[in-house]
mmCIF file of C-alpha atoms in Angstrom:
data_model
loop_
_atom_site.group_PDB
_atom_site.id
_atom_site.type_symbol
_atom_site.label_atom_id
_atom_site.label_comp_id
_atom_site.label_asym_id
_atom_site.label_seq_id
_atom_site.Cartn_x
_atom_site.Cartn_y
_atom_site.Cartn_z
ATOM 1 C CA MET A 1 39.440 -164.435 -156.534
ATOM 2 C CA ALA A 2 40.467 -161.046 -158.000
ATOM 3 C CA ARG A 3 37.468 -159.520 -155.561
ATOM 4 C CA ARG A 4 38.942 -161.336 -152.816
ATOM 5 C CA CYS A 5 42.462 -160.247 -153.365
ATOM 6 C CA LEU A 6 40.951 -156.774 -153.601
ATOM 7 C CA LEU A 7 39.066 -156.880 -150.152
ATOM 8 C CA CYS A 8 42.393 -158.502 -148.407
ATOM 9 C CA THR A 9 44.462 -155.563 -149.894
ATOM 10 C CA VAL A 10 41.900 -152.894 -148.485
ATOM 11 C CA ALA A 11 42.098 -154.688 -145.105
ATOM 12 C CA VAL A 12 45.646 -154.641 -144.880
ATOM 13 C CA PHE A 13 45.599 -151.016 -146.005
ATOM 14 C CA PHE A 14 43.478 -149.949 -142.868
ATOM 15 C CA ALA A 15 45.048 -152.217 -140.645
ATOM 16 C CA VAL A 16 48.428 -150.537 -141.480
ATOM 17 C CA THR A 17 46.856 -147.188 -141.520
ATOM 18 C CA PHE A 18 45.290 -147.518 -138.218
ATOM 19 C CA THR A 19 48.485 -149.087 -136.535
ATOM 20 C CA LEU A 20 50.429 -146.121 -137.875
ATOM 21 C CA PHE A 21 47.909 -143.629 -136.479
ATOM 22 C CA GLY A 22 47.947 -145.302 -133.121
ATOM 23 C CA GLN A 23 51.833 -145.145 -133.240
ATOM 24 C CA ASN A 24 51.747 -141.065 -133.969
ATOM 25 C CA ASN A 25 49.238 -140.559 -131.137
ATOM 26 C CA LEU A 26 50.865 -142.516 -128.478
ATOM 27 C CA GLY A 27 52.160 -139.232 -126.982
ATOM 28 C CA THR A 28 52.499 -135.444 -127.710
ATOM 29 C CA SER A 29 55.608 -133.884 -126.608
ATOM 30 C CA GLY A 30 55.127 -130.476 -125.251
ATOM 31 C CA SER A 31 54.953 -128.163 -122.342
ATOM 32 C CA TRP A 32 52.112 -127.522 -119.383
ATOM 33 C CA SER A 33 52.042 -124.670 -116.985
ATOM 34 C CA GLY A 34 50.209 -124.275 -113.969
ATOM 35 C CA VAL A 35 50.155 -125.354 -110.128
ATOM 36 C CA ILE A 36 51.562 -128.459 -108.313
ATOM 37 C CA ILE A 37 48.654 -129.649 -106.197
ATOM 38 C CA ASN A 38 48.184 -132.995 -104.278
ATOM 39 C CA SER A 39 46.196 -135.592 -106.304
ATOM 40 C CA ALA A 40 43.471 -135.795 -103.487
ATOM 41 C CA CYS A 41 41.898 -132.363 -104.904
ATOM 42 C CA THR A 42 39.350 -132.107 -107.700
ATOM 43 C CA VAL A 43 39.400 -129.714 -110.841
ATOM 44 C CA ASP A 44 36.637 -127.546 -109.215
ATOM 45 C CA GLU A 45 38.255 -127.542 -106.092
ATOM 46 C CA ALA A 46 41.849 -126.562 -107.924
ATOM 47 C CA PHE A 47 40.050 -123.728 -109.533
ATOM 48 C CA ALA A 48 38.678 -122.137 -106.300
ATOM 49 C CA GLU A 49 42.356 -122.433 -104.956
ATOM 50 C CA SER A 50 40.944 -124.704 -101.990
ATOM 51 C CA ALA A 51 43.046 -125.268 -99.049
ATOM 52 C CA LYS A 52 42.551 -128.776 -99.297
ATOM 53 C CA CYS A 53 44.747 -129.029 -102.477
ATOM 54 C CA THR A 54 48.085 -127.945 -101.207
ATOM 55 C CA ALA A 55 47.648 -129.491 -97.921
ATOM 56 C CA THR A 56 50.612 -131.987 -96.820
ATOM 57 C CA SER A 57 50.487 -135.495 -95.501
ATOM 58 C CA VAL A 58 47.287 -136.574 -97.484
ATOM 59 C CA PRO A 59 47.325 -140.312 -97.113
ATOM 60 C CA GLY A 60 47.782 -141.852 -100.510
ATOM 61 C CA ALA A 61 48.254 -138.662 -102.354
ATOM 62 C CA THR A 62 50.702 -137.935 -104.963
ATOM 63 C CA LEU A 63 51.703 -134.544 -106.341
ATOM 64 C CA VAL A 64 50.184 -133.591 -109.737
ATOM 65 C CA LEU A 65 50.244 -130.694 -112.129
ATOM 66 C CA TYR A 66 46.832 -128.298 -112.204
ATOM 67 C CA ASP A 67 47.056 -126.546 -115.562
ATOM 68 C CA ASP A 68 45.128 -123.228 -114.918
ATOM 69 C CA THR A 69 44.635 -122.191 -118.513
ATOM 70 C CA ILE A 70 42.358 -125.274 -119.646
ATOM 71 C CA ARG A 71 41.341 -126.386 -116.084
ATOM 72 C CA GLN A 72 42.796 -130.071 -116.304
ATOM 73 C CA ILE A 73 44.645 -132.147 -114.084
ATOM 74 C CA TYR A 74 47.939 -134.050 -115.193
ATOM 75 C CA ASN A 75 49.457 -137.022 -113.401
ATOM 76 C CA LEU A 76 53.347 -137.037 -113.505
ATOM 77 C CA ASP A 77 55.721 -139.570 -114.301
ATOM 78 C CA PRO A 78 58.179 -139.356 -112.407
ATOM 79 C CA PRO A 79 55.986 -137.784 -109.932
ATOM 80 C CA ALA A 80 56.880 -134.577 -108.291
ATOM 81 C CA THR A 81 58.816 -134.733 -104.905
ATOM 82 C CA ALA A 82 58.658 -131.070 -104.143
ATOM 83 C CA GLY A 83 56.829 -127.711 -104.738
ATOM 84 C CA LEU A 84 53.332 -128.141 -103.491
ATOM 85 C CA GLY A 85 51.357 -124.726 -104.379
ATOM 86 C CA ASP A 86 54.090 -123.632 -106.587
ATOM 87 C CA ALA A 87 53.634 -122.390 -110.099
ATOM 88 C CA VAL A 88 55.668 -124.449 -112.642
ATOM 89 C CA THR A 89 56.334 -125.489 -116.214
ATOM 90 C CA VAL A 90 56.377 -129.078 -117.074
ATOM 91 C CA ARG A 91 57.993 -130.507 -120.081
ATOM 92 C CA GLY A 92 57.608 -133.858 -121.340
ATOM 93 C CA THR A 93 55.328 -136.188 -123.226
ATOM 94 C CA LEU A 94 51.624 -136.716 -122.766
ATOM 95 C CA ASP A 95 50.217 -140.010 -122.684
ATOM 96 C CA GLY A 96 46.660 -140.127 -121.779
ATOM 97 C CA ASN A 97 46.338 -137.924 -118.526
ATOM 98 C CA THR A 98 49.891 -138.515 -117.835
ATOM 99 C CA ILE A 99 52.843 -136.311 -118.870
ATOM 100 C CA ARG A 100 55.715 -138.688 -118.739
ATOM 101 C CA GLY A 101 59.681 -137.958 -118.730
ATOM 102 C CA VAL A 102 58.813 -134.718 -117.085
ATOM 103 C CA SER A 103 60.921 -131.811 -116.134
ATOM 104 C CA ILE A 104 59.832 -129.220 -113.883
ATOM 105 C CA LYS A 105 61.042 -125.570 -113.838
ATOM 106 C CA ALA A 106 59.495 -122.810 -111.748
ATOM 107 C CA LEU A 107 57.543 -120.553 -113.528
ATOM 108 C CA THR A 108 59.126 -117.213 -113.135
ATOM 109 C CA SER A 109 59.221 -114.796 -116.176
ATOM 110 C CA PHE A 110 57.039 -114.036 -119.303
ATOM 111 C CA GLY A 111 57.789 -111.693 -122.313
ATOM 112 C CA LEU A 112 60.706 -109.758 -123.391
ATOM 113 C CA ASP A 113 63.772 -108.998 -121.295
ATOM 114 C CA VAL A 114 64.223 -105.571 -119.651
ATOM 115 C CA GLY A 115 66.894 -103.570 -121.859
ATOM 116 C CA GLN A 116 65.366 -104.811 -124.940
ATOM 117 C CA LYS A 117 63.863 -102.485 -127.745
ATOM 118 C CA ALA A 118 59.704 -102.488 -127.665
ATOM 119 C CA PRO A 119 58.457 -103.754 -130.665
ATOM 120 C CA ALA A 120 56.485 -100.935 -132.724
ATOM 121 C CA PHE A 121 53.007 -101.781 -133.363
ATOM 122 C CA SER A 122 49.726 -100.218 -134.724
ATOM 123 C CA ALA A 123 46.518 -101.344 -133.075
ATOM 124 C CA ARG A 124 42.850 -99.372 -132.781
ATOM 125 C CA ASP A 125 41.553 -98.687 -129.397
ATOM 126 C CA GLN A 126 37.758 -98.901 -128.164
ATOM 127 C CA PHE A 127 37.232 -95.362 -129.373
ATOM 128 C CA GLY A 128 38.534 -96.610 -133.168
ATOM 129 C CA ARG A 129 41.544 -94.530 -132.967
ATOM 130 C CA GLU A 130 44.763 -95.651 -134.419
ATOM 131 C CA GLN A 131 47.569 -96.216 -131.594
ATOM 132 C CA THR A 132 51.255 -96.578 -131.700
ATOM 133 C CA LEU A 133 54.135 -96.615 -129.357
ATOM 134 C CA GLU A 134 54.373 -92.988 -130.372
ATOM 135 C CA THR A 135 50.753 -91.580 -129.688
ATOM 136 C CA LEU A 136 50.924 -93.745 -126.316
ATOM 137 C CA LYS A 137 54.153 -91.957 -125.047
ATOM 138 C CA GLY A 138 54.186 -89.697 -121.940
ATOM 139 C CA SER A 139 56.815 -87.280 -121.025
ATOM 140 C CA LYS A 140 58.456 -90.245 -118.845
ATOM 141 C CA GLY A 141 56.876 -93.158 -121.387
ATOM 142 C CA THR A 142 54.240 -95.643 -121.522
ATOM 143 C CA VAL A 143 52.789 -98.558 -119.233
ATOM 144 C CA LEU A 144 51.147 -101.411 -121.170
ATOM 145 C CA LEU A 145 49.120 -103.703 -119.534
ATOM 146 C CA PHE A 146 48.482 -107.114 -121.327
ATOM 147 C CA TYR A 147 45.279 -108.708 -119.741
ATOM 148 C CA ARG A 148 43.532 -111.970 -120.912
ATOM 149 C CA SER A 149 39.863 -110.515 -121.807
ATOM 150 C CA ALA A 150 37.719 -107.845 -120.803
ATOM 151 C CA ASP A 151 34.671 -109.935 -121.933
ATOM 152 C CA TRP A 152 35.050 -113.200 -119.758
ATOM 153 C CA CYS A 153 37.956 -112.537 -117.230
ATOM 154 C CA PRO A 154 36.453 -111.093 -114.056
ATOM 155 C CA TYR A 155 40.238 -110.707 -112.708
ATOM 156 C CA CYS A 156 41.133 -108.800 -115.798
ATOM 157 C CA LYS A 157 38.150 -106.565 -115.495
ATOM 158 C CA GLY A 158 38.911 -105.824 -111.769
ATOM 159 C CA GLN A 159 42.433 -105.004 -112.757
ATOM 160 C CA LEU A 160 41.233 -102.439 -115.572
ATOM 161 C CA ILE A 161 38.765 -100.852 -113.254
ATOM 162 C CA GLN A 162 41.616 -100.278 -110.515
ATOM 163 C CA LEU A 163 43.799 -99.146 -113.225
ATOM 164 C CA GLN A 164 41.595 -96.450 -114.319
ATOM 165 C CA SER A 165 41.293 -95.243 -110.705
ATOM 166 C CA ALA A 166 45.070 -94.796 -110.684
ATOM 167 C CA LYS A 167 45.099 -92.991 -114.100
ATOM 168 C CA ALA A 168 45.435 -89.549 -112.733
ATOM 169 C CA ARG A 169 48.693 -90.648 -110.577
ATOM 170 C CA PHE A 170 50.440 -92.263 -113.446
ATOM 171 C CA GLU A 171 50.271 -88.989 -115.792
ATOM 172 C CA GLU A 172 51.112 -86.942 -113.028
ATOM 173 C CA GLN A 173 54.552 -89.012 -113.166
ATOM 174 C CA GLY A 174 54.477 -88.477 -117.099
ATOM 175 C CA LEU A 175 53.502 -91.862 -117.902
ATOM 176 C CA LYS A 176 50.482 -92.804 -120.158
ATOM 177 C CA LEU A 177 48.347 -96.085 -120.008
ATOM 178 C CA ALA A 178 47.296 -98.488 -122.518
ATOM 179 C CA GLY A 179 45.798 -102.074 -122.031
ATOM 180 C CA ILE A 180 46.152 -104.947 -124.703
ATOM 181 C CA SER A 181 44.056 -107.964 -125.202
ATOM 182 C CA TYR A 182 42.465 -110.268 -128.212
ATOM 183 C CA ASP A 183 39.170 -108.683 -127.533
ATOM 184 C CA SER A 184 37.397 -107.031 -130.589
ATOM 185 C CA GLU A 185 36.966 -103.114 -130.642
ATOM 186 C CA ALA A 186 33.167 -103.919 -130.062
ATOM 187 C CA ILE A 187 33.892 -105.833 -126.950
ATOM 188 C CA LEU A 188 36.319 -103.269 -125.488
ATOM 189 C CA LYS A 189 33.942 -100.339 -126.345
ATOM 190 C CA PHE A 190 30.984 -102.023 -124.674
ATOM 191 C CA PHE A 191 33.393 -102.988 -121.365
ATOM 192 C CA SER A 192 34.682 -99.235 -121.141
ATOM 193 C CA ASP A 193 31.399 -97.580 -121.654
ATOM 194 C CA ARG A 194 29.857 -99.650 -118.642
ATOM 195 C CA ARG A 195 32.785 -99.090 -116.686
ATOM 196 C CA LYS A 196 34.124 -95.500 -117.685
ATOM 197 C CA ILE A 197 37.629 -96.674 -118.868
ATOM 198 C CA GLU A 198 39.432 -93.683 -120.408
ATOM 199 C CA PHE A 199 42.772 -94.768 -120.936
ATOM 200 C CA PRO A 200 43.105 -96.765 -124.344
ATOM 201 C CA LEU A 201 42.235 -100.419 -124.855
ATOM 202 C CA LEU A 202 44.131 -101.896 -128.016
ATOM 203 C CA SER A 203 42.482 -104.690 -129.807
ATOM 204 C CA ASP A 204 44.522 -107.357 -131.145
ATOM 205 C CA PRO A 205 42.339 -109.831 -132.713
ATOM 206 C CA ASP A 206 45.286 -111.979 -134.562
ATOM 207 C CA SER A 207 47.348 -111.700 -131.291
ATOM 208 C CA SER A 208 50.341 -110.134 -133.380
ATOM 209 C CA VAL A 209 51.316 -107.402 -130.803
ATOM 210 C CA ILE A 210 50.880 -110.424 -127.929
ATOM 211 C CA ARG A 211 53.359 -112.629 -130.010
ATOM 212 C CA ALA A 212 55.582 -109.734 -130.413
ATOM 213 C CA TYR A 213 55.970 -109.096 -126.787
ATOM 214 C CA ASP A 214 56.335 -112.991 -126.221
ATOM 215 C CA VAL A 215 53.017 -112.906 -124.104
ATOM 216 C CA LEU A 216 51.194 -115.376 -125.987
ATOM 217 C CA ASN A 217 49.613 -118.236 -123.720
ATOM 218 C CA SER A 218 50.155 -120.798 -126.195
ATOM 219 C CA GLU A 219 48.541 -123.306 -124.235
ATOM 220 C CA ALA A 220 45.109 -121.610 -124.387
ATOM 221 C CA THR A 221 42.657 -123.450 -127.113
ATOM 222 C CA GLY A 222 38.812 -122.689 -127.862
ATOM 223 C CA GLN A 223 37.743 -119.368 -127.165
ATOM 224 C CA ASN A 224 40.859 -118.493 -125.316
ATOM 225 C CA LYS A 225 43.123 -119.054 -128.052
ATOM 226 C CA GLY A 226 45.394 -115.999 -128.840
ATOM 227 C CA MET A 227 44.761 -114.863 -125.230
ATOM 228 C CA ALA A 228 48.051 -113.030 -123.658
ATOM 229 C CA ARG A 229 49.715 -114.008 -120.159
ATOM 230 C CA PRO A 230 48.602 -110.799 -118.041
ATOM 231 C CA GLY A 231 51.482 -108.474 -116.894
ATOM 232 C CA TYR A 232 52.968 -104.744 -117.424
ATOM 233 C CA PHE A 233 55.826 -103.282 -119.201
ATOM 234 C CA PHE A 234 57.352 -100.185 -118.660
ATOM 235 C CA ILE A 235 58.666 -98.752 -121.876
ATOM 236 C CA ASP A 236 61.046 -95.543 -121.631
ATOM 237 C CA THR A 237 60.587 -92.230 -124.394
ATOM 238 C CA LYS A 238 63.290 -94.037 -126.012
ATOM 239 C CA GLY A 239 61.365 -97.177 -126.803
ATOM 240 C CA VAL A 240 63.376 -99.612 -124.519
ATOM 241 C CA ILE A 241 61.755 -101.580 -121.904
ATOM 242 C CA ARG A 242 62.942 -100.792 -118.404
ATOM 243 C CA GLU A 243 60.793 -102.876 -116.068
ATOM 244 C CA LYS A 244 58.257 -105.787 -116.313
ATOM 245 C CA PHE A 245 55.844 -106.944 -113.710
ATOM 246 C CA PHE A 246 54.201 -110.576 -114.397
ATOM 247 C CA GLU A 247 53.174 -112.989 -111.786
ATOM 248 C CA ALA A 248 53.453 -116.855 -112.439
ATOM 249 C CA LYS A 249 49.734 -117.073 -111.340
ATOM 250 C CA TYR A 250 47.294 -115.537 -113.411
ATOM 251 C CA ARG A 251 44.693 -114.672 -110.927
ATOM 252 C CA GLU A 252 47.431 -112.399 -108.999
ATOM 253 C CA ARG A 253 47.268 -109.253 -110.022
ATOM 254 C CA LEU A 254 49.333 -105.966 -109.383
ATOM 255 C CA THR A 255 47.246 -102.909 -109.120
ATOM 256 C CA GLY A 256 48.068 -99.470 -110.721
ATOM 257 C CA ASN A 257 49.371 -98.225 -107.547
ATOM 258 C CA SER A 258 51.332 -101.184 -106.494
ATOM 259 C CA VAL A 259 52.921 -100.757 -110.023
ATOM 260 C CA LEU A 260 53.413 -96.950 -109.301
ATOM 261 C CA SER A 261 55.148 -97.883 -105.931
ATOM 262 C CA LYS A 262 57.642 -100.124 -107.606
ATOM 263 C CA LEU A 263 58.292 -97.432 -110.297
ATOM 264 C CA PHE A 264 58.427 -94.433 -108.172
ATOM 265 C CA PRO A 265 59.174 -95.572 -104.440
ATOM 266 C CA GLU A 266 59.525 -91.958 -103.300
ATOM 267 C CA LEU A 267 55.586 -91.365 -104.010
ATOM 268 C CA GLY A 268 54.371 -93.279 -100.963
ATOM 269 C CA GLU A 269 51.281 -95.336 -100.637
ATOM 270 C CA GLU A 270 47.758 -93.964 -101.308
ATOM 271 C CA VAL A 271 46.984 -94.432 -97.972
ATOM 272 C CA THR A 272 49.266 -93.742 -94.982
ATOM 273 C CA ALA A 273 48.929 -93.297 -91.004
ATOM 274 C CA ASN A 274 51.453 -92.226 -88.247
ATOM 275 C CA VAL A 275 51.439 -94.446 -85.071
ATOM 276 C CA GLU A 276 52.979 -92.577 -82.317
ATOM 277 C CA ALA A 277 55.691 -94.744 -80.057
ATOM 278 C CA PRO A 278 58.114 -93.413 -77.777
ATOM 279 C CA HIS A 279 61.352 -94.854 -79.070
ATOM 280 C CA LEU A 280 60.517 -95.105 -82.893
ATOM 281 C CA GLN A 281 58.351 -93.162 -85.822
ATOM 282 C CA LEU A 282 56.174 -95.698 -87.443
ATOM 283 C CA THR A 283 54.259 -95.069 -90.545
ATOM 284 C CA VAL A 284 52.157 -97.558 -92.190
ATOM 285 C CA GLY A 285 50.683 -97.570 -95.764
ATOM 286 C CA GLN A 286 48.692 -99.304 -98.221
ATOM 287 C CA SER A 287 48.818 -99.072 -101.966
ATOM 288 C CA ASP A 288 44.958 -99.034 -102.690
ATOM 289 C CA ARG A 289 41.971 -98.002 -100.302
ATOM 290 C CA ALA A 290 40.275 -101.196 -101.685
ATOM 291 C CA GLY A 291 40.920 -104.510 -103.577
ATOM 292 C CA VAL A 292 39.097 -107.103 -105.326
ATOM 293 C CA PRO A 293 40.175 -110.954 -105.187
ATOM 294 C CA GLY A 294 43.527 -111.522 -106.850
ATOM 295 C CA ASN A 295 44.640 -108.049 -106.040
ATOM 296 C CA LEU A 296 48.371 -107.708 -104.933
ATOM 297 C CA ILE A 297 48.209 -104.698 -102.209
ATOM 298 C CA THR A 298 51.463 -103.314 -100.992
ATOM 299 C CA LEU A 299 51.301 -102.828 -97.567
ATOM 300 C CA THR A 300 54.408 -101.055 -95.791
ATOM 301 C CA ALA A 301 55.303 -100.324 -92.467
ATOM 302 C CA ASP A 302 58.120 -97.461 -92.636
ATOM 303 C CA VAL A 303 60.194 -97.362 -89.085
ATOM 304 C CA ARG A 304 62.435 -94.588 -88.372
ATOM 305 C CA LEU A 305 64.932 -95.293 -85.433
ATOM 306 C CA PRO A 306 66.773 -92.343 -83.683
ATOM 307 C CA PRO A 307 70.617 -92.192 -84.067
ATOM 308 C CA ASP A 308 72.621 -94.924 -82.079
ATOM 309 C CA VAL A 309 69.621 -97.179 -81.745
ATOM 310 C CA HIS A 310 69.726 -100.701 -82.754
ATOM 311 C CA VAL A 311 67.040 -103.157 -83.335
ATOM 312 C CA TYR A 312 67.083 -107.192 -83.299
ATOM 313 C CA ALA A 313 64.823 -109.792 -84.583
ATOM 314 C CA PRO A 314 63.755 -112.783 -82.506
ATOM 315 C CA GLY A 315 66.466 -115.160 -82.031
ATOM 316 C CA THR A 316 68.747 -112.680 -80.535
ATOM 317 C CA GLN A 317 70.788 -113.311 -77.360
ATOM 318 C CA GLY A 318 71.039 -111.023 -74.795
ATOM 319 C CA TYR A 319 68.744 -108.479 -76.294
ATOM 320 C CA LYS A 320 65.241 -107.822 -76.384
ATOM 321 C CA PRO A 321 63.913 -108.684 -79.825
ATOM 322 C CA ILE A 322 61.070 -106.936 -81.626
ATOM 323 C CA LYS A 323 58.736 -108.308 -84.351
ATOM 324 C CA LEU A 324 55.849 -106.764 -86.507
ATOM 325 C CA VAL A 325 52.843 -108.656 -86.492
ATOM 326 C CA VAL A 326 49.937 -108.044 -89.031
ATOM 327 C CA ILE A 327 46.613 -109.163 -88.004
ATOM 328 C CA LEU A 328 44.581 -110.116 -90.658
ATOM 329 C CA SER A 329 40.485 -108.910 -90.613
ATOM 330 C CA ARG A 330 38.066 -111.621 -90.106
ATOM 331 C CA ASN A 331 34.897 -109.742 -91.001
ATOM 332 C CA SER A 332 34.849 -110.937 -94.496
ATOM 333 C CA SER A 333 33.629 -113.985 -96.456
ATOM 334 C CA SER A 334 36.501 -113.373 -98.965
ATOM 335 C CA GLU A 335 39.230 -113.675 -96.295
ATOM 336 C CA ARG A 336 40.965 -116.234 -98.107
ATOM 337 C CA GLN A 337 41.531 -114.192 -101.234
ATOM 338 C CA ALA A 338 42.278 -111.051 -99.271
ATOM 339 C CA THR A 339 44.973 -113.022 -97.271
ATOM 340 C CA ARG A 340 46.258 -114.180 -100.634
ATOM 341 C CA ALA A 341 46.137 -111.018 -102.047
ATOM 342 C CA ARG A 342 48.651 -109.127 -99.590
ATOM 343 C CA ARG A 343 52.372 -108.333 -100.009
ATOM 344 C CA PHE A 344 54.188 -106.912 -97.398
ATOM 345 C CA SER A 345 56.950 -104.653 -97.482
ATOM 346 C CA ILE A 346 58.824 -103.725 -94.347
ATOM 347 C CA CYS A 347 61.322 -100.791 -94.043
ATOM 348 C CA LEU A 348 63.484 -100.234 -91.158
ATOM 349 C CA ARG A 349 65.009 -96.894 -90.982
ATOM 350 C CA SER A 350 68.339 -95.721 -89.147
ATOM 351 C CA ARG A 351 70.632 -93.041 -90.399
ATOM 352 C CA ASN A 352 68.733 -92.885 -93.886
ATOM 353 C CA ALA A 353 69.360 -96.174 -94.669
ATOM 354 C CA CYS A 354 66.270 -98.594 -95.498
ATOM 355 C CA LEU A 355 66.589 -102.381 -94.987
ATOM 356 C CA PHE A 356 63.247 -103.804 -97.302
ATOM 357 C CA LEU A 357 62.269 -107.364 -95.570
ATOM 358 C CA ARG A 358 60.096 -109.750 -97.437
ATOM 359 C CA ASP A 359 56.735 -111.327 -96.530
ATOM 360 C CA PRO A 360 57.647 -114.248 -94.255
ATOM 361 C CA SER A 361 55.203 -116.271 -96.342
ATOM 362 C CA GLU A 362 57.227 -115.532 -99.408
ATOM 363 C CA SER A 363 60.176 -116.779 -97.861
ATOM 364 C CA ASP A 364 58.550 -119.722 -96.802
ATOM 365 C CA ARG A 365 57.759 -120.606 -100.265
ATOM 366 C CA SER A 366 61.381 -119.977 -101.529
#
């Protein structure tokens, strides 16, 4: 009888434990970031950024979240009704493969705010040298690039290589460059030796600097745990953050020359050409001579009008409108990536005034 009661007690104990365990795992509250796509898209198609994933009017499809950190698709309850193709953060409770009770916000910014004091740090670079904000300070400040990894992230590698090609232009403006990731010194040394990277790549294996600048990707797991969200900080000589440049989608990266054009618009682009026209002066330019998938390359059109000459956009009545048409190259198998990489800046000048117009595709998304 005593043995039978003992077995009953054990059985009841396990039943209660299992029930409580199940109750504790009904849902995990948290946040997930990624891109809103339609449910007809697979993980592989979402990773490849297939046009199918942002196609509208797909029969029977709903809007879901593709978490581009862990490459996972989540259903949303209630379902999203707008924002197809947008980078967002979703908050709610995870129930299986569904995030319930969701709130959706546009993914707009990462990191410490402009105007804040840049946190001090000490970290070793790929050459074994101890680096601080003081040692990295140029006569006009420092540009810090946080990136995922120089080991497994192809977009980061391309960005670092292009930043090396722009290094001399940064130094001419009194700026020193440095990159920060959770990679080990050995990984950074191997990469910099192969790619001839001369500016410091700092090793932050415990992600303490990444956390201090509030750019930790908290959703990353496994070998990616501890990695940073990619982007730039410009820190002045007094240690204050004056500018930051982060993109919502991790594949989209500003090149070094694009950052320079934002910090010093008067420098102009790396590549320029003048176009002769009877009633205006046109100078076109591009921030970089070459790009790789994911690069955000700035294209500019600087239009200077004679005195008392006005121009009107399409839609005006009683005047002949003008428009600027950008014809994309069709001779590359990477046309889709190249198209996604371009960012346009159009400047209309009259009496030394400059009006910058946005890329029409950007205004369509806002």
